[in-house]
Coordinates of C-alpha atoms in Angstrom, one line a residue:
X27 CA -64.3 -21.3 -37.1
X28 CA -64.2 -21.8 -40.9
X29 CA -64.0 -25.6 -40.5
X30 CA -66.9 -25.5 -38.0
X31 CA -69.0 -23.5 -40.5
X32 CA -68.2 -26.1 -43.2
X33 CA -69.4 -28.8 -40.9
X34 CA -72.6 -26.9 -40.2
X35 CA -73.2 -26.5 -43.9
X36 CA -72.6 -30.2 -44.4
X37 CA -75.1 -31.3 -41.8
X38 CA -77.5 -32.4 -44.5
X39 CA -74.9 -35.0 -45.5
X40 CA -76.0 -38.5 -44.7
X41 CA -72.5 -39.6 -43.5
X42 CA -72.9 -38.9 -39.8
X43 CA -69.9 -41.0 -38.8
X44 CA -67.5 -38.9 -40.8
X45 CA -69.0 -35.7 -39.7
X46 CA -68.8 -36.8 -36.0
X47 CA -65.1 -37.8 -36.4
X48 CA -64.3 -34.5 -38.0
X49 CA -66.0 -32.6 -35.2
X50 CA -64.1 -34.6 -32.6
X51 CA -60.8 -33.9 -34.3
X52 CA -61.6 -30.2 -34.5
X53 CA -62.5 -30.1 -30.8
X54 CA -59.2 -31.8 -29.9
X55 CA -57.3 -29.3 -32.1
X56 CA -59.2 -26.4 -30.6
X57 CA -58.4 -27.6 -27.1
X58 CA -54.7 -28.0 -28.0
X59 CA -54.5 -24.5 -29.5
X60 CA -56.3 -23.0 -26.4
X61 CA -53.8 -24.8 -24.1
X62 CA -50.9 -23.6 -26.3
X63 CA -52.1 -20.0 -26.3
X64 CA -52.3 -19.7 -22.6
X65 CA -48.5 -20.2 -22.3
X66 CA -47.7 -18.3 -25.5
X67 CA -49.5 -15.2 -24.3
X68 CA -47.8 -15.6 -21.0
X69 CA -44.5 -15.4 -22.8
X70 CA -45.7 -12.3 -24.6
X71 CA -46.7 -10.7 -21.3
X72 CA -43.6 -11.6 -19.4
X73 CA -40.9 -11.1 -22.0
X74 CA -42.5 -8.6 -24.3
X75 CA -41.8 -10.7 -27.3
X76 CA -44.0 -10.9 -30.4
X77 CA -46.5 -13.7 -30.6
X78 CA -44.4 -15.6 -33.2
X79 CA -41.4 -15.5 -30.9
X80 CA -43.5 -16.5 -28.0
X81 CA -44.9 -19.4 -29.9
X82 CA -41.4 -20.7 -30.6
X83 CA -40.5 -20.3 -26.9
X84 CA -43.7 -22.0 -25.8
X85 CA -43.0 -24.9 -28.2
X86 CA -39.5 -25.3 -26.7
X87 CA -41.1 -25.2 -23.2
X88 CA -43.6 -27.9 -24.2
X89 CA -40.9 -30.1 -25.8
X90 CA -38.8 -29.7 -22.7
X91 CA -41.4 -29.8 -19.9
X92 CA -44.6 -30.8 -21.7
X93 CA -45.9 -33.3 -19.2
X94 CA -45.3 -30.8 -16.4
X95 CA -47.2 -28.2 -18.3
X96 CA -50.1 -30.6 -18.9
X97 CA -50.1 -31.8 -15.3
X98 CA -50.0 -28.2 -14.1
X99 CA -53.0 -27.3 -16.2
X100 CA -55.0 -30.5 -15.4
X101 CA -54.5 -30.0 -11.7
X102 CA -55.2 -26.3 -11.4
X103 CA -58.3 -25.9 -13.6
X104 CA -60.5 -28.4 -11.8
X105 CA -59.5 -27.0 -8.4
X106 CA -60.3 -23.5 -9.4
X107 CA -63.6 -24.5 -11.0
X108 CA -64.6 -26.4 -7.8
X109 CA -63.8 -23.3 -5.8
X110 CA -66.0 -21.2 -8.1
X111 CA -68.9 -23.7 -7.5
X112 CA -68.4 -23.5 -3.8
X113 CA -68.5 -19.7 -3.9
X114 CA -71.7 -20.0 -6.0
X115 CA -73.2 -22.3 -3.4
X116 CA -72.3 -20.0 -0.6
X117 CA -73.9 -17.1 -2.4
X118 CA -77.0 -19.2 -3.0
X119 CA -77.2 -20.0 0.8
X120 CA -76.8 -16.3 1.6
X121 CA -79.5 -15.4 -0.9
X122 CA -81.9 -18.0 0.6
X123 CA -81.2 -16.7 4.1
X124 CA -81.8 -13.1 3.0
X125 CA -84.8 -13.9 0.8
X126 CA -86.6 -16.4 3.0
X127 CA -85.6 -15.6 6.5
X128 CA -84.9 -11.8 6.5
X129 CA -87.3 -10.5 3.8
X130 CA -89.9 -13.3 3.9
X131 CA -90.1 -13.5 0.1
X132 CA -92.3 -16.2 -1.5
X133 CA -90.0 -16.9 -4.4
X134 CA -86.7 -17.3 -2.5
X135 CA -85.7 -20.2 -4.8
X136 CA -85.2 -17.8 -7.7
X137 CA -83.1 -15.6 -5.5
X138 CA -81.0 -18.6 -4.5
X139 CA -80.5 -19.4 -8.2
X140 CA -79.6 -15.8 -9.0
X141 CA -77.2 -15.8 -6.1
X142 CA -75.5 -19.0 -7.3
X143 CA -75.1 -17.7 -10.8
X144 CA -73.8 -14.3 -9.8
X145 CA -71.4 -15.8 -7.2
X146 CA -70.1 -18.3 -9.6
X147 CA -69.6 -15.8 -12.4
X148 CA -67.8 -13.3 -10.2
X149 CA -65.7 -16.2 -8.7
X150 CA -64.8 -17.5 -12.2
X151 CA -63.5 -14.1 -13.2
X152 CA -61.3 -14.0 -10.1
X153 CA -60.2 -17.6 -10.7
X154 CA -59.0 -16.6 -14.2
X155 CA -56.6 -14.1 -12.6
X156 CA -55.3 -16.9 -10.3
X157 CA -54.9 -19.3 -13.2
X158 CA -53.0 -16.7 -15.2
X159 CA -50.7 -16.1 -12.2
X160 CA -50.0 -19.8 -11.9
X161 CA -49.3 -20.1 -15.7
X162 CA -46.9 -17.1 -15.3
X163 CA -45.2 -18.6 -12.3
X164 CA -44.7 -21.9 -14.2
X165 CA -43.3 -20.2 -17.3
X166 CA -40.9 -18.0 -15.3
X167 CA -39.8 -21.0 -13.1
X168 CA -39.3 -23.2 -16.1
X169 CA -37.5 -20.6 -18.2
X170 CA -35.3 -18.9 -15.5
X171 CA -35.3 -20.5 -12.1
X172 CA -32.2 -18.6 -11.0
X173 CA -34.2 -15.3 -11.1
X174 CA -36.6 -16.6 -8.6
X175 CA -33.7 -18.0 -6.5
X176 CA -32.2 -14.5 -6.4
X177 CA -35.3 -12.5 -5.6
X178 CA -37.4 -15.0 -3.5
X179 CA -35.1 -17.7 -2.1
X180 CA -37.7 -19.2 0.2
X181 CA -40.3 -19.6 -2.5
X182 CA -37.6 -20.9 -4.9
X183 CA -36.6 -23.6 -2.3
X184 CA -40.2 -24.7 -1.9
X185 CA -40.8 -25.0 -5.6
X186 CA -37.4 -26.6 -6.3
X187 CA -37.8 -29.3 -3.6
X188 CA -41.3 -30.1 -4.8
X189 CA -40.0 -30.3 -8.4
X190 CA -37.1 -32.5 -7.4
X191 CA -39.4 -34.8 -5.4
X192 CA -41.6 -35.1 -8.4
X193 CA -38.7 -36.0 -10.6
X194 CA -37.5 -38.7 -8.2
X195 CA -41.0 -40.2 -8.3
X196 CA -41.1 -40.1 -12.1
X197 CA -37.6 -41.8 -12.3
X198 CA -38.7 -44.4 -9.8
X199 CA -41.9 -45.1 -11.8
X200 CA -39.9 -45.4 -15.0
X201 CA -37.5 -47.9 -13.5
X202 CA -40.4 -49.9 -12.0
X203 CA -42.1 -50.0 -15.4
X204 CA -39.0 -51.2 -17.2

């Protein structure tokens, strides 16, 4: 936030290229910190550790399984976002049907817009819970897969076979590229 305030104060500066580069770097840094915090706070919630301990554990997780974390995040977020848009559209259709057909309102378009916004907002809140559950499952599976094997063997076998299949694909791609 401090760096952004300094950039805002320096907007009168005539060197737009430098300011643009700094803003880009700050945005990238902000995205990396946000990504890191998701998994660090998951460690705090699951293991009850302090944030500093969780940050160390998360850094170890990123070093060991960084690409898997990134792929997990990049695959899940768009799917959940698309689901929220679909729920918003469904709510808009319901609002149109109620406003235009059932209640014979003149301005049914505004009701559709309100239905879309409300449906999408509520759905995004629910999707945050799902995304947190997925991050928690990933952290727990990456840190201690044997615990899942003991408590939920069917789910463990499904995750383990999917992970092993992914590792075979990665090794095959690495051999093909070399």
